Amino acid sequence: MSDETVGIVGAGIVGLATGRDIVLRRPGTRVVVLEKEQDVAVHQTGHNSGVVHAGIYYAPGSLKADLCVRGVGLLREYCQERSLPYDEIGKLVMAVREDELGRMDNLYERAKNNHVPDLRKVSRDEIKEIEPNAGGIAALHSPRTAITDYKAIAREFAKDIEASGGEVRRGFPVTSITSVPGGIEVASGQERIRVDRLILCAGLQSDAVAKLAQDKPEPKIVPFRGEYMLLKPDRTRLVRGLVYPVPDPRYPFLGVHFTPRVDGSVEVGPNAVLALAREGYSLGKISPKDLLGIAAYPGTWRMAAQHWRTGIKEYRGALSATAFMKDAGLYVPGVGVKDVVRGGAGVRAQALDRDGTLVDDFRIHQAGRITAVRNAPSPAATASMAIAEHIVDAAFGDNSAT
């Protein structure tokens, strides 16, 4: 039993999964989740594509690979227990050009090392059996890749915390974090909460909140907006499952793809453009403070020097639906502007090192009584329950289990 109070900054899916893990594994611990918004899962979790990734893309031995594969099993079981959506519709990762075949083969070997279940290579003819309207010359088929509703899962995690005597305190934007004898004081304006340990799961604000806790300045969060088109309702039959390109290994983004949702809609996208605000879900949302922070960081300019051509292409897609759909038509031939309407957008908290490197793996580190999640991009939602285990182990050590 424990009589500690643990504070968690951020009520996205990772923060809530962590709170739930604590109340389950450390009975008696009081958990207080602090969220600046009036609801949970407002930002990255609430704008998530809903895909439950099988672990195809991630470097073997990385945190992403290990926690994604474990996280899938935990998430599937949780959804089944709570009657939450979980639909294994399958995914094709499809090569449309000869020069992609080598990358596809490398991806297959990586996925095998990650123990992705039931993955197989398929030919052009087999692609047509799985996705009759798809193009492509070869593909990887992952029949166990699923879709779900991460916002619903996050809300269920919040209920679990509250049912165990914890609290999810909404409308509490953290303005200061101060070490005090035997603990930490977290403030929102004049309101103060004292905790014994603090876990930072602040997503788009992770570097800003870490700064309040006197954590190291890197990596810096640079927001990338991903915009989607939606297939018109009478065109959703064009795809049965998920249709993805073979990703470019230079980038942590997966490229434009087709994503059926649990509500029956089908998204096409996203692109990846530098957002002009951390919570900039539209082109018109601009934060001078966020822009100044991005511009003042040396890593931003080093990243731009390496990837400016790709950036121009992505912005062209943001401004022109025709340009946006050009790539999509390679994977489902014939689909075009006439088949889609503008959909929603999300913002990815992309961590960036000072040398301009786009941080790919999860970054979670411990500094005394504070555990900081500094980078948790996709597949963080898929892996959320496994990330929570990892965070609790880091925060409490080997004695975290009851």
XYZ file of C-alpha atoms in Angstrom:
402
model
C 0.000 0.000 0.000
C 1.046 3.592 -0.624
C -0.145 6.916 0.758
C 1.659 9.066 -1.819
C 0.052 11.672 -4.033
C 1.157 11.615 -7.668
C 0.447 14.506 -9.996
C 0.205 14.035 -13.752
C 0.277 17.039 -16.061
C -1.821 16.349 -19.172
C -5.067 14.437 -19.684
C -4.264 13.016 -23.084
C -4.303 9.262 -23.544
C -0.737 8.771 -22.245
C -1.288 10.801 -19.085
C -4.608 9.097 -18.359
C -3.223 5.615 -19.073
C -0.405 6.399 -16.642
C -2.821 7.530 -13.940
C -4.849 4.373 -14.423
C -1.742 2.190 -14.223
C -0.714 3.815 -10.948
C -4.073 3.312 -9.222
C -4.114 -0.332 -10.342
C -0.526 -1.222 -9.450
C -0.090 0.949 -6.345
C -3.276 0.757 -4.279
C -3.653 3.687 -1.916
C -1.754 6.102 -4.138
C -3.768 9.244 -4.814
C -3.573 10.371 -8.443
C -4.377 13.907 -9.543
C -4.369 14.536 -13.300
C -4.056 18.234 -14.143
C -5.511 19.356 -17.479
C -5.717 22.907 -18.802
C -8.767 22.196 -20.978
C -12.335 21.585 -19.801
C -12.343 18.031 -21.161
C -9.865 15.184 -21.586
C -8.226 14.165 -24.874
C -8.743 17.562 -26.509
C -5.538 17.808 -28.505
C -3.430 15.005 -30.059
C -5.605 12.188 -28.688
C -8.820 13.839 -29.825
C -7.463 14.456 -33.327
C -5.938 10.991 -33.726
C -6.646 8.929 -36.853
C -7.841 5.997 -34.747
C -5.361 3.462 -36.150
C -4.048 0.731 -33.860
C -0.583 0.196 -35.309
C 0.797 -3.342 -35.416
C 4.474 -2.350 -35.089
C 5.598 -2.508 -38.719
C 7.651 0.670 -38.951
C 9.766 0.910 -35.823
C 13.448 0.110 -35.362
C 13.822 -3.234 -33.539
C 14.900 -2.673 -29.965
C 13.567 0.878 -29.870
C 11.024 1.935 -27.264
C 8.529 2.441 -30.076
C 8.902 -1.148 -31.270
C 8.806 -2.756 -27.833
C 5.994 -0.663 -26.387
C 3.847 -0.685 -29.526
C 3.804 -4.475 -29.775
C 2.977 -4.871 -26.076
C 0.532 -1.987 -26.189
C -1.552 -3.527 -28.976
C -2.362 -6.567 -26.868
C -3.209 -4.508 -23.795
C -5.385 -2.133 -25.794
C -7.267 -4.911 -27.591
C -8.054 -6.630 -24.302
C -9.174 -3.366 -22.687
C -11.485 -2.506 -25.578
C -13.031 -5.960 -25.452
C -13.594 -5.698 -21.686
C -15.229 -2.265 -21.974
C -17.139 -2.867 -25.231
C -15.183 -0.116 -26.964
C -14.697 -0.125 -30.752
C -11.853 -2.332 -31.978
C -12.081 -3.472 -35.599
C -9.257 -5.415 -37.267
C -9.822 -4.147 -40.806
C -6.236 -4.769 -41.932
C -3.639 -2.628 -43.670
C -1.832 -2.681 -46.997
C 1.555 -0.942 -47.110
C 1.823 -0.601 -50.848
C 4.651 0.007 -53.298
C 3.589 1.834 -56.464
C 7.063 2.173 -58.050
C 9.904 -0.262 -58.632
C 12.306 1.839 -56.567
C 10.099 1.299 -53.492
C 10.424 -2.481 -53.518
C 13.744 -2.519 -51.696
C 12.361 -0.263 -48.958
C 9.314 -2.493 -48.718
C 11.514 -5.583 -48.263
C 13.494 -3.803 -45.543
C 10.232 -2.895 -43.855
C 9.147 -6.526 -43.975
C 12.335 -7.666 -42.228
C 11.925 -4.954 -39.602
C 8.309 -5.971 -38.978
C 9.296 -9.627 -38.627
C 11.893 -8.653 -36.026
C 9.129 -6.787 -34.203
C 6.922 -9.924 -34.244
C 4.091 -8.274 -36.161
C 1.449 -11.025 -36.368
C 0.336 -12.599 -39.649
C 2.217 -10.102 -41.844
C 2.859 -11.277 -45.403
C 4.037 -10.000 -48.758
C 1.380 -9.862 -51.454
C 1.580 -9.556 -55.220
C -0.284 -7.201 -57.558
C -3.009 -9.808 -58.058
C -3.324 -10.446 -54.315
C -3.631 -6.698 -53.702
C -6.716 -6.737 -55.925
C -8.235 -9.536 -53.868
C -7.812 -7.494 -50.687
C -8.494 -4.013 -52.119
C -10.157 -4.255 -55.556
C -9.725 -0.533 -56.279
C -6.110 -0.210 -55.187
C -3.141 0.267 -57.457
C 0.335 -0.898 -56.549
C 2.784 -3.488 -57.753
C 3.394 -5.223 -54.412
C 2.478 -4.720 -50.775
C 2.751 -5.881 -47.202
C -0.559 -7.026 -45.741
C -1.115 -6.710 -41.994
C -4.543 -8.257 -41.359
C -4.406 -7.571 -37.596
C -4.023 -3.799 -37.899
C -7.121 -2.264 -36.362
C -9.061 0.954 -35.855
C -10.578 2.265 -32.635
C -11.817 5.446 -30.920
C -8.989 6.841 -28.794
C -11.047 9.656 -27.329
C -13.545 7.116 -25.991
C -10.682 5.060 -24.549
C -9.185 8.138 -22.879
C -12.520 8.981 -21.281
C -12.762 5.414 -19.980
C -9.264 5.706 -18.482
C -10.395 8.898 -16.730
C -13.392 7.043 -15.270
C -11.060 4.315 -13.979
C -8.917 6.910 -12.184
C -11.924 8.597 -10.607
C -13.498 5.264 -9.615
C -10.324 4.487 -7.660
C -10.463 7.735 -5.709
C -8.271 9.780 -8.029
C -9.105 13.079 -9.626
C -8.994 14.504 -13.132
C -8.906 18.238 -12.519
C -9.969 20.068 -15.636
C -9.373 23.776 -16.247
C -6.000 23.712 -14.444
C -3.313 25.205 -16.727
C 0.003 24.689 -14.964
C 1.857 27.983 -14.484
C 4.651 26.928 -12.109
C 6.351 23.825 -10.751
C 8.423 24.238 -7.589
C 10.426 21.756 -5.540
C 9.506 21.943 -1.841
C 10.762 19.853 1.104
C 9.656 16.279 0.497
C 7.702 16.990 -2.644
C 6.648 19.281 -5.484
C 4.214 22.171 -5.613
C 2.254 22.633 -8.828
C 0.398 25.894 -9.333
C -2.233 27.269 -11.667
C -2.295 30.979 -10.909
C -3.013 31.256 -7.186
C -4.227 27.657 -6.851
C -1.596 25.218 -5.586
C -1.390 21.437 -5.266
C 1.348 19.579 -3.418
C 2.372 16.153 -4.716
C 5.043 13.638 -3.804
C 5.890 12.821 -7.407
C 5.101 14.485 -10.718
C 4.777 13.004 -14.196
C 4.764 15.322 -17.205
C 2.663 14.117 -20.161
C 1.961 17.488 -21.737
C 2.112 16.598 -25.455
C 2.234 19.759 -27.540
C 3.335 21.694 -24.454
C 5.843 19.115 -23.206
C 8.964 21.273 -23.576
C 7.231 24.324 -22.093
C 6.032 22.364 -19.053
C 9.453 20.701 -18.711
C 11.002 24.171 -18.615
C 8.782 25.028 -15.644
C 10.240 21.969 -13.911
C 13.827 23.101 -14.697
C 14.312 20.161 -17.032
C 16.825 20.321 -19.872
C 15.798 22.496 -22.854
C 16.025 19.810 -25.536
C 14.313 18.418 -27.427
C 12.168 21.329 -28.596
C 8.584 20.713 -29.706
C 7.887 21.910 -33.238
C 4.213 21.538 -34.196
C 3.326 19.954 -37.535
C -0.259 20.186 -38.751
C -1.681 17.211 -40.598
C -4.695 17.975 -42.768
C -7.193 15.429 -44.060
C -9.680 15.084 -46.853
C -12.785 12.951 -46.401
C -14.151 10.641 -49.059
C -17.713 11.585 -49.876
C -20.192 9.136 -48.304
C -20.999 7.486 -51.634
C -17.257 6.920 -52.273
C -16.247 5.308 -48.968
C -16.671 1.897 -50.638
C -13.496 2.611 -52.621
C -11.454 1.054 -49.791
C -12.143 -1.788 -47.411
C -9.207 -1.368 -45.051
C -6.213 0.873 -44.455
C -4.099 1.714 -47.518
C -0.653 3.181 -46.808
C 2.417 4.051 -48.876
C 5.877 2.641 -48.219
C 7.259 5.355 -45.906
C 10.345 7.415 -46.590
C 12.840 6.429 -43.855
C 14.168 10.002 -43.675
C 10.951 11.225 -42.055
C 8.842 10.181 -39.052
C 5.673 10.818 -41.095
C 3.906 8.022 -42.977
C 2.685 9.924 -46.046
C -0.807 10.315 -47.476
C -2.960 7.254 -46.864
C -6.573 6.056 -46.719
C -7.969 5.557 -43.209
C -11.460 4.165 -42.555
C -12.840 5.358 -39.208
C -15.078 3.561 -36.751
C -17.909 5.984 -37.634
C -17.863 4.767 -41.249
C -16.082 7.772 -42.751
C -12.795 7.468 -44.659
C -9.994 9.997 -44.281
C -7.390 10.692 -46.943
C -4.150 12.215 -45.693
C -2.509 13.696 -43.826
C 0.058 16.039 -45.227
C 2.625 17.470 -42.776
C 3.157 21.232 -42.680
C 4.767 23.395 -40.036
C 1.941 24.782 -37.894
C 2.002 28.457 -36.972
C 0.826 27.676 -33.428
C 1.207 24.685 -31.124
C -2.551 24.231 -31.263
C -2.867 25.550 -34.812
C -5.528 23.310 -36.302
C -6.164 25.729 -39.181
C -4.033 27.850 -41.486
C -5.457 30.982 -39.883
C -4.409 30.075 -36.322
C -1.177 31.962 -35.572
C 0.627 32.329 -32.242
C 3.398 34.964 -32.306
C 4.840 33.451 -29.107
C 5.000 29.970 -30.597
C 6.419 31.277 -33.879
C 9.127 33.221 -32.063
C 10.083 30.132 -30.085
C 10.289 28.029 -33.249
C 12.297 30.666 -35.118
C 14.734 31.218 -32.235
C 15.650 27.532 -32.006
C 18.772 26.599 -34.033
C 17.401 23.146 -34.775
C 14.521 24.640 -36.767
C 16.839 26.199 -39.327
C 19.020 23.114 -39.551
C 15.902 21.013 -40.166
C 14.701 23.488 -42.813
C 18.051 23.380 -44.604
C 17.781 19.592 -44.885
C 14.106 19.264 -45.803
C 12.973 22.487 -47.500
C 12.024 20.777 -50.768
C 9.687 18.390 -48.970
C 8.256 21.314 -46.994
C 7.347 23.182 -50.189
C 5.600 20.084 -51.553
C 3.596 19.654 -48.363
C 2.493 23.297 -48.313
C 1.397 22.997 -51.943
C -0.935 20.200 -50.843
C -2.256 22.338 -47.996
C -3.210 25.106 -50.424
C -4.475 22.990 -53.324
C -6.874 20.053 -53.096
C -5.722 18.921 -56.550
C -2.109 18.745 -55.415
C -3.188 17.037 -52.178
C -5.022 14.291 -54.046
C -2.297 13.693 -56.626
C -0.385 11.295 -54.383
C -3.558 9.638 -53.143
C -4.451 8.725 -56.713
C -1.336 6.568 -56.975
C -2.766 4.194 -54.378
C -6.420 4.237 -55.400
C -6.343 5.114 -59.119
C -9.070 7.420 -60.279
C -9.783 8.985 -56.903
C -9.570 12.761 -57.110
C -10.899 16.111 -55.991
C -14.421 15.230 -57.106
C -14.504 12.369 -54.586
C -13.535 14.287 -51.441
C -14.383 17.190 -49.174
C -12.125 18.977 -46.732
C -11.888 17.125 -43.442
C -10.327 17.901 -40.093
C -6.760 18.429 -38.986
C -4.483 17.424 -36.152
C -1.234 18.810 -34.817
C 1.687 16.516 -34.078
C 4.086 17.419 -31.288
C 7.294 16.700 -33.188
C 10.395 16.769 -31.012
C 13.438 18.335 -32.627
C 17.042 18.187 -31.469
C 19.391 21.181 -31.666
C 21.231 19.646 -34.641
C 17.998 19.590 -36.685
C 17.268 15.883 -36.195
C 13.585 14.953 -36.103
C 13.378 12.774 -32.996
C 11.778 9.468 -33.903
C 11.726 7.336 -30.756
C 9.864 7.949 -27.523
C 11.880 9.968 -25.007
C 11.061 9.517 -21.353
C 13.504 10.393 -18.600
C 13.659 10.635 -14.851
C 14.981 13.577 -12.807
C 14.504 12.996 -9.099
C 10.806 13.088 -8.260
C 9.838 14.203 -11.774
C 9.328 11.935 -14.800
C 9.192 13.802 -18.096
C 7.719 12.465 -21.334
C 9.541 14.623 -23.876
C 8.549 12.855 -27.085
C 5.549 10.580 -27.558
C 4.426 10.705 -31.203
C 2.607 7.964 -33.094
C 2.214 5.128 -32.108
C 1.813 6.617 -28.624
C -1.964 6.105 -28.611
C -1.568 2.462 -29.647
C 1.185 1.967 -27.079
C -0.382 4.113 -24.346
C -0.973 1.323 -21.829
C 2.542 -0.046 -22.333
C 4.036 3.461 -22.164
C 2.174 3.866 -18.878
C 3.852 0.736 -17.501
C 7.234 2.085 -18.617
C 6.592 5.483 -17.004
C 5.461 3.940 -13.712
C 8.533 1.718 -13.650
C 10.738 4.764 -14.253
C 8.960 6.827 -11.598
C 8.786 4.175 -8.866
C 11.448 1.624 -9.759
C 11.154 -2.133 -9.424
C 8.800 -1.894 -6.449
C 5.937 -0.429 -8.499
C 4.044 -3.699 -8.765
C 1.900 -4.898 -5.882
